[in-house]
PDB file of C-alpha atoms in Angstrom:
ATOM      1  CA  UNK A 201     128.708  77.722  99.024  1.00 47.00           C
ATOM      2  CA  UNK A 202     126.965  75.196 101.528  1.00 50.00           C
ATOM      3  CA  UNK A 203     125.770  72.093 100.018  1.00 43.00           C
ATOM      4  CA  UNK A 204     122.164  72.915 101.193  1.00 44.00           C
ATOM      5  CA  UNK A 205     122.600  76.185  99.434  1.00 42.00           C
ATOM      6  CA  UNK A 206     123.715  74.814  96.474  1.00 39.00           C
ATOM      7  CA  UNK A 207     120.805  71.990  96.351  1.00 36.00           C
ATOM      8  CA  UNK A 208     118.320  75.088  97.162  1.00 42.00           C
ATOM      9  CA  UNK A 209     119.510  76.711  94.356  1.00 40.00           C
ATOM     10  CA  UNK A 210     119.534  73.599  91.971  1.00 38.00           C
ATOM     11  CA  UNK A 211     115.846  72.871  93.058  1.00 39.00           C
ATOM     12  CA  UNK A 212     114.662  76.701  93.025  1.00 39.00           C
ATOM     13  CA  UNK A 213     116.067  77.526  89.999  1.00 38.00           C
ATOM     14  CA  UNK A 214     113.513  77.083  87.602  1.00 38.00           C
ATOM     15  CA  UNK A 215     110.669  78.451  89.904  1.00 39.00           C
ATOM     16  CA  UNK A 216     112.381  81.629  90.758  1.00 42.00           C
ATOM     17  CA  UNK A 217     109.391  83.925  89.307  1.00 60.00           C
ATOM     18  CA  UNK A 218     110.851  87.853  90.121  1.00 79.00           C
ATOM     19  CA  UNK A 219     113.974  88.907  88.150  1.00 94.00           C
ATOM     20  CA  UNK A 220     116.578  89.792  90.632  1.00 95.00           C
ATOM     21  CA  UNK A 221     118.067  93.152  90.872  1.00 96.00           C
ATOM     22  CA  UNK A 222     120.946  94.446  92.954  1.00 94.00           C
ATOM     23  CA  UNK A 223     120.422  97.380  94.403  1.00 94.00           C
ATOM     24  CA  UNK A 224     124.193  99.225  95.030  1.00 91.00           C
ATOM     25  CA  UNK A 225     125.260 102.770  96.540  1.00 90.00           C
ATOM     26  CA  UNK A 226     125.626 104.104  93.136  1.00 91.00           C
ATOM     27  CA  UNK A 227     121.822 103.487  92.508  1.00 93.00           C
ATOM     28  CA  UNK A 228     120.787 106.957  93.784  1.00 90.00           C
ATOM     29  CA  UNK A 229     117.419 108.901  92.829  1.00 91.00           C
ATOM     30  CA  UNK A 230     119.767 110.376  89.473  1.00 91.00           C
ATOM     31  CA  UNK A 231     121.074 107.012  88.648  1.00 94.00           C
ATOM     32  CA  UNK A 232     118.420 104.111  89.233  1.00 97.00           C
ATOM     33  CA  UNK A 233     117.363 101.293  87.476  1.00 98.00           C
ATOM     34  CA  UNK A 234     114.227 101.414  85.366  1.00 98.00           C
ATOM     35  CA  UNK A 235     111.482  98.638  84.813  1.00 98.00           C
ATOM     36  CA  UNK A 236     109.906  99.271  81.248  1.00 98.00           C
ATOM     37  CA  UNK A 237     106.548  97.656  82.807  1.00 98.00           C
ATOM     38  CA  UNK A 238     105.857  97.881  86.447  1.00 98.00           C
ATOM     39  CA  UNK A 239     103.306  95.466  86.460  1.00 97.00           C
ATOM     40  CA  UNK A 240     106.343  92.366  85.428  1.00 97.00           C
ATOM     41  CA  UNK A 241     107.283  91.040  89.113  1.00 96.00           C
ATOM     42  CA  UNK A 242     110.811  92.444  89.891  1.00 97.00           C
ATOM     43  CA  UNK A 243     112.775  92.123  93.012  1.00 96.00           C
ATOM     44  CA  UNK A 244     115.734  94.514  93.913  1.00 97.00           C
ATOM     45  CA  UNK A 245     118.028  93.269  96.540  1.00 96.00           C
ATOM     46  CA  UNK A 246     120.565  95.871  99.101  1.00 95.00           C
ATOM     47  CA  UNK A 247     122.281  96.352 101.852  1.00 95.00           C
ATOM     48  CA  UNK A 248     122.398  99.837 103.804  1.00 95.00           C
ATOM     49  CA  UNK A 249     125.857 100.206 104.938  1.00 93.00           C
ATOM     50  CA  UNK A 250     124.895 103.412 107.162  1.00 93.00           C
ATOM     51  CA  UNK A 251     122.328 105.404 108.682  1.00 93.00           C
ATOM     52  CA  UNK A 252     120.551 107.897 105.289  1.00 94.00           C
ATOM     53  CA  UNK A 253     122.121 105.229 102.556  1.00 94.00           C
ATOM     54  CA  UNK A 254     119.963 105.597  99.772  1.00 95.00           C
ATOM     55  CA  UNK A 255     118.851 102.935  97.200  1.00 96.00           C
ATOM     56  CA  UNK A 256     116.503 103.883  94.439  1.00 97.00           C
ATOM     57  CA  UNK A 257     114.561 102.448  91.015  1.00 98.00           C
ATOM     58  CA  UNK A 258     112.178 103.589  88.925  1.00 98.00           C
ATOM     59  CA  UNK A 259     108.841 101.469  87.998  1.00 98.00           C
ATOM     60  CA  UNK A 260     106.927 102.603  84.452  1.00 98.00           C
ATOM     61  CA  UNK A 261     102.934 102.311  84.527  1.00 98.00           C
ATOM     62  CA  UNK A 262     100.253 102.973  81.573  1.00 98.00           C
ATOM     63  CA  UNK A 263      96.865 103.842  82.907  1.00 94.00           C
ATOM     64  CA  UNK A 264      95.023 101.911  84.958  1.00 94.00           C
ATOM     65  CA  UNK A 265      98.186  98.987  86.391  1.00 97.00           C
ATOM     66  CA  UNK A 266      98.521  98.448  89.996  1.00 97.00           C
ATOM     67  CA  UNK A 267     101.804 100.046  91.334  1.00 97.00           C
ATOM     68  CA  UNK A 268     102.353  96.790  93.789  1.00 97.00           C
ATOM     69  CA  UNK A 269     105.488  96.723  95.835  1.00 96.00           C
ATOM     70  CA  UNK A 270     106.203  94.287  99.628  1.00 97.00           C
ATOM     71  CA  UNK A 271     109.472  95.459 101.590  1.00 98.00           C
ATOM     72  CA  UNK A 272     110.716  92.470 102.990  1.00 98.00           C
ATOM     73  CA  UNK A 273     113.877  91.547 104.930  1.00 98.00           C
ATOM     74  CA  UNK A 274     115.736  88.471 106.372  1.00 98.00           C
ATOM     75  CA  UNK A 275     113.847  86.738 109.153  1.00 98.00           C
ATOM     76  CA  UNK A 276     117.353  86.759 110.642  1.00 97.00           C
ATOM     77  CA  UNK A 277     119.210  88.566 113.101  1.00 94.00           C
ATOM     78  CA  UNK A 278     120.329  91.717 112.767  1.00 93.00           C
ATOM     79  CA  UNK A 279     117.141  92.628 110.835  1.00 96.00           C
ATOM     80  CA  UNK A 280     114.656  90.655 112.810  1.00 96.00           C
ATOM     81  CA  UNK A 281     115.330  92.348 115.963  1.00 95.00           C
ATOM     82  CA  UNK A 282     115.311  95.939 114.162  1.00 95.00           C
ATOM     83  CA  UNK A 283     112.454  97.776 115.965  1.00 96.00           C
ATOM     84  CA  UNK A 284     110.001  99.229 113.407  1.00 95.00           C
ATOM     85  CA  UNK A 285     111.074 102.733 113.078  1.00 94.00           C
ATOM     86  CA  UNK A 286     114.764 101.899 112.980  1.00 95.00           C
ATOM     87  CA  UNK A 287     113.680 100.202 109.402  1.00 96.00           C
ATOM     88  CA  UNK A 288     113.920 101.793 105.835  1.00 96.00           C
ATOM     89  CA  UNK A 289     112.082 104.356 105.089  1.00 96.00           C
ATOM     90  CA  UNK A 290     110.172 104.221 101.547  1.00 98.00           C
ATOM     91  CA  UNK A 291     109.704 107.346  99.447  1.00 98.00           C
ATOM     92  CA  UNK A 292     107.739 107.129  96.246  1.00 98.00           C
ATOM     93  CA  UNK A 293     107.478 110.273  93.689  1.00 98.00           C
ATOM     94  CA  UNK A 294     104.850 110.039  91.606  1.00 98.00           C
ATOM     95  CA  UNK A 295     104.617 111.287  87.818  1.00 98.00           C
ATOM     96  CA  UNK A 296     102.358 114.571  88.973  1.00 98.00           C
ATOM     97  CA  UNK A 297     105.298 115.000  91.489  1.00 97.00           C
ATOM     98  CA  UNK A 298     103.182 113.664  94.577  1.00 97.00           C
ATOM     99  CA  UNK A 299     105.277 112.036  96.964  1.00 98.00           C
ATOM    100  CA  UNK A 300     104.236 109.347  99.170  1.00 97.00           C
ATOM    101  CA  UNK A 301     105.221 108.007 102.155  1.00 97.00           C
ATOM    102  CA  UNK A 302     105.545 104.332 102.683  1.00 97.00           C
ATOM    103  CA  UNK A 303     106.003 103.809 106.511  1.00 95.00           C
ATOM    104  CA  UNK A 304     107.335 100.346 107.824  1.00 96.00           C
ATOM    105  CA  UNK A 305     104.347  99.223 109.873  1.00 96.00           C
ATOM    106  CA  UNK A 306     104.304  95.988 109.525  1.00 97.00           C
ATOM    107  CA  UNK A 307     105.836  92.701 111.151  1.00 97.00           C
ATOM    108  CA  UNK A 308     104.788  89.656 108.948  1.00 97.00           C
ATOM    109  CA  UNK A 309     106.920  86.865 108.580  1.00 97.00           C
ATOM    110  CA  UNK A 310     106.237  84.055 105.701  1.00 97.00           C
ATOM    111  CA  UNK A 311     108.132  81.131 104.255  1.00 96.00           C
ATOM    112  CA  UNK A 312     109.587  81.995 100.407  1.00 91.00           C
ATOM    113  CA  UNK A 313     109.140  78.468  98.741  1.00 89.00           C
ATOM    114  CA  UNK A 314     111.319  79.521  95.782  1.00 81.00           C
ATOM    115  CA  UNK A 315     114.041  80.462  97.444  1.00 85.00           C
ATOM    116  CA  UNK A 316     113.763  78.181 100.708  1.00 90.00           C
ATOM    117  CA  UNK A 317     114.016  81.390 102.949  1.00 94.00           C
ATOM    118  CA  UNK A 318     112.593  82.701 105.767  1.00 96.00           C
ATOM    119  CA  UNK A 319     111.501  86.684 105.497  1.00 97.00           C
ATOM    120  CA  UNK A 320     109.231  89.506 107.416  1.00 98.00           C
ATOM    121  CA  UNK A 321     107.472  91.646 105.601  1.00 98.00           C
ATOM    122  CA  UNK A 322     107.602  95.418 106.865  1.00 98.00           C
ATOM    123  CA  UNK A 323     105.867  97.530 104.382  1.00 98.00           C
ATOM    124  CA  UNK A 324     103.457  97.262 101.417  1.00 97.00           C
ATOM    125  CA  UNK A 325     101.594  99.339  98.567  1.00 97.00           C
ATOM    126  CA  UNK A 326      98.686  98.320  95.997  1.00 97.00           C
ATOM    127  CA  UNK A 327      96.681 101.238  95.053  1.00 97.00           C
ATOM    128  CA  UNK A 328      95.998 102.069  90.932  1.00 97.00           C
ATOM    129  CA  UNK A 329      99.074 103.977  89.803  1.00 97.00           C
ATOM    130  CA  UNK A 330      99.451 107.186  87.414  1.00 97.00           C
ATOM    131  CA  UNK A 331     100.398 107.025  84.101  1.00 98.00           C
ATOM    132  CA  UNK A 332     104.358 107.407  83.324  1.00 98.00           C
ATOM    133  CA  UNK A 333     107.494 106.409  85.721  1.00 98.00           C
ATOM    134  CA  UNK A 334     107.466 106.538  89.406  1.00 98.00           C
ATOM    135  CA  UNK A 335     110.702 107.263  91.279  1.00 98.00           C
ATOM    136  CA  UNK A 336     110.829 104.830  94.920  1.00 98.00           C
ATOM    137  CA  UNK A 337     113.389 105.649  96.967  1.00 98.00           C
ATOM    138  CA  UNK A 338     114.591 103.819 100.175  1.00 97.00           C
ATOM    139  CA  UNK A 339     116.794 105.351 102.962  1.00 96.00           C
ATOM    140  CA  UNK A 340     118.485 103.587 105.293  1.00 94.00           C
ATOM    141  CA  UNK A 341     118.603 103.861 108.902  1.00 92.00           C
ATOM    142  CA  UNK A 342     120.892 101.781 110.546  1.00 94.00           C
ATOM    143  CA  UNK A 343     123.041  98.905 108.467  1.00 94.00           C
ATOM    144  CA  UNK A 344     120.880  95.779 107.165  1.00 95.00           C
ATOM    145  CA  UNK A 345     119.932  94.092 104.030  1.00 97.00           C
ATOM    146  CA  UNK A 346     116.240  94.734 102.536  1.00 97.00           C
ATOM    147  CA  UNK A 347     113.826  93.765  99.195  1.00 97.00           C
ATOM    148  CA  UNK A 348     111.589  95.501  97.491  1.00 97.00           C
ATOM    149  CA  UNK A 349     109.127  92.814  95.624  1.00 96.00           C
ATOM    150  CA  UNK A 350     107.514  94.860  92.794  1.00 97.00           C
ATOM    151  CA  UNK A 351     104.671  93.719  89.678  1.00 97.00           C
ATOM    152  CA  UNK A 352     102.638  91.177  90.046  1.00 94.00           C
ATOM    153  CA  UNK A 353     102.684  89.180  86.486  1.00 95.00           C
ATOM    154  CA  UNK A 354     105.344  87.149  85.768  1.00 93.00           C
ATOM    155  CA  UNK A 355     106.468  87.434  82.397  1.00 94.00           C
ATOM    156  CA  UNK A 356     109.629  88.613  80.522  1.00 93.00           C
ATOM    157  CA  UNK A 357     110.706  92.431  82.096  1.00 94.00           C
ATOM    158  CA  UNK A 358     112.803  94.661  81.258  1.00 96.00           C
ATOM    159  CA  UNK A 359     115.083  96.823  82.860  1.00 97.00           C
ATOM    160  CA  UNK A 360     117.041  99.587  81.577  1.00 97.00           C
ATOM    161  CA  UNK A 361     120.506 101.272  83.278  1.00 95.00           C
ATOM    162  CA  UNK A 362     120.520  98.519  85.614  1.00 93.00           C
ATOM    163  CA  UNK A 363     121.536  94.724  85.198  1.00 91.00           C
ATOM    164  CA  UNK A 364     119.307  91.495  86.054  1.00 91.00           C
ATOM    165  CA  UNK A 365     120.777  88.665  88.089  1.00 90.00           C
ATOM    166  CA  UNK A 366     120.904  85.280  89.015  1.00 90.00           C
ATOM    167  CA  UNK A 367     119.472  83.622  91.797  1.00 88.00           C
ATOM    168  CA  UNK A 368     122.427  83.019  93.423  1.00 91.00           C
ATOM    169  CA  UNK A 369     122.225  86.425  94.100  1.00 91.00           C
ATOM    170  CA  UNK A 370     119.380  86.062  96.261  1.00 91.00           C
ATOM    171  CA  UNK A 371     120.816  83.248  98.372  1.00 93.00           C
ATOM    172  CA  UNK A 372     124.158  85.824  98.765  1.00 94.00           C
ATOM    173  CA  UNK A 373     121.874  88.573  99.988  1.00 95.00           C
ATOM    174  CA  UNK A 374     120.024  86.355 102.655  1.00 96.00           C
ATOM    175  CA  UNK A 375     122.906  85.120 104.017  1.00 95.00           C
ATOM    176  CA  UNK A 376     125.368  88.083 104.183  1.00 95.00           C
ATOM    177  CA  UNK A 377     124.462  90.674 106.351  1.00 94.00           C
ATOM    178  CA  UNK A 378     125.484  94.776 106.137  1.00 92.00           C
ATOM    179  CA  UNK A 379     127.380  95.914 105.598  1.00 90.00           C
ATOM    180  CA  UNK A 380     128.379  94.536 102.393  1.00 90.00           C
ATOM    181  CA  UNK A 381     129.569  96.468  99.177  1.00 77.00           C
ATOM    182  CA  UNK A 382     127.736  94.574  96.505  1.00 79.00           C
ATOM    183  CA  UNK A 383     129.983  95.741  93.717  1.00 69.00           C
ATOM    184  CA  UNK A 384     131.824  92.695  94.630  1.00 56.00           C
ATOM    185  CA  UNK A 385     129.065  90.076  93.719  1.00 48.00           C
TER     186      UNK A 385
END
């Protein structure tokens, strides 16, 4: 660890506002994390190793919350020179089975002041959400590293068949590229 990374970390720590989640291979559709309240800010963190990896988690709503995700990835290269449609693709399954499609159409890069990191912002979804869990899914299609920045109240979360981590797990993801088997953090 880089003395710059370590003083980033130091500084950051107490501002960090999502609770960090690795995303790994084993998190498939059948397997995923859940957040108990989709509206507490949550960030889950992968890398697709191959073309069709698949990472998935589950958010839980009650009537009338905002299901509020940004996919973001490094400002850095590979990802930043990733056309468009060579980006994840974002499936989300609703609780009345609906599934929507989350297309990467956007290019906006922004300055993360918590964690001193450069990103670009590729997709995004606010819209009221149903009732009960929602299943998002996110399939690879070429190797890179990518976020999913979910809730917007920060508070306490919780998270069931998954694990929170640290922020050094953050700083890891932006500065190791795919692929990367993150059973090893």
């Amino acid at each position: 660890m880089t003395i710059t990374t370590l003083l980033a970390l130091i500084v950051a720590l107490p501002a960090w506002a999502h609770h960090t989640v690795i995303l790994t291979k084993a998190n498939t559709p059948g397997n995923a994390p859940r957040v108990v309240d989709g509206a507490v800010s949550f960030a889950f963190y992968g890398w697709m190793n191959k073309p069709l990896d698949v990472r998935s988690f589950k958010l839980t709503f009650t009537a009338g919350q905002r299901l509020y995700f940004e996919a973001i990835m490094p400002d850095l290269a590979p990802e930043n020179t990733i056309p468009n449609h060579h980006l994840p693709q974002i499936l989300i399954t609703t609780p009345s089975g609906s599934l929507i499609a989350v297309p990467p159409t956007l290019r906006e890069p922004f300055y993360e002041e918590h964690s001193h990191t450069t990103l670009i912002r590729f997709a995004k979804v606010d819209r009221v959400a149903e009732a009960g869990t929602h299943h998002i899914v996110v399939i690879g299609a070429r190797q890179q590293r990518f976020a999913l920045a979910t809730g917007l109240l920060e508070a306490p979360g919780q998270l069931e068949n998954g694990t929170i981590g640290t922020f050094y797990y953050v700083i890891h993801w932006y500065q190791t590229p795919a692929p990367y088997d993150p059973a090893g953090v």
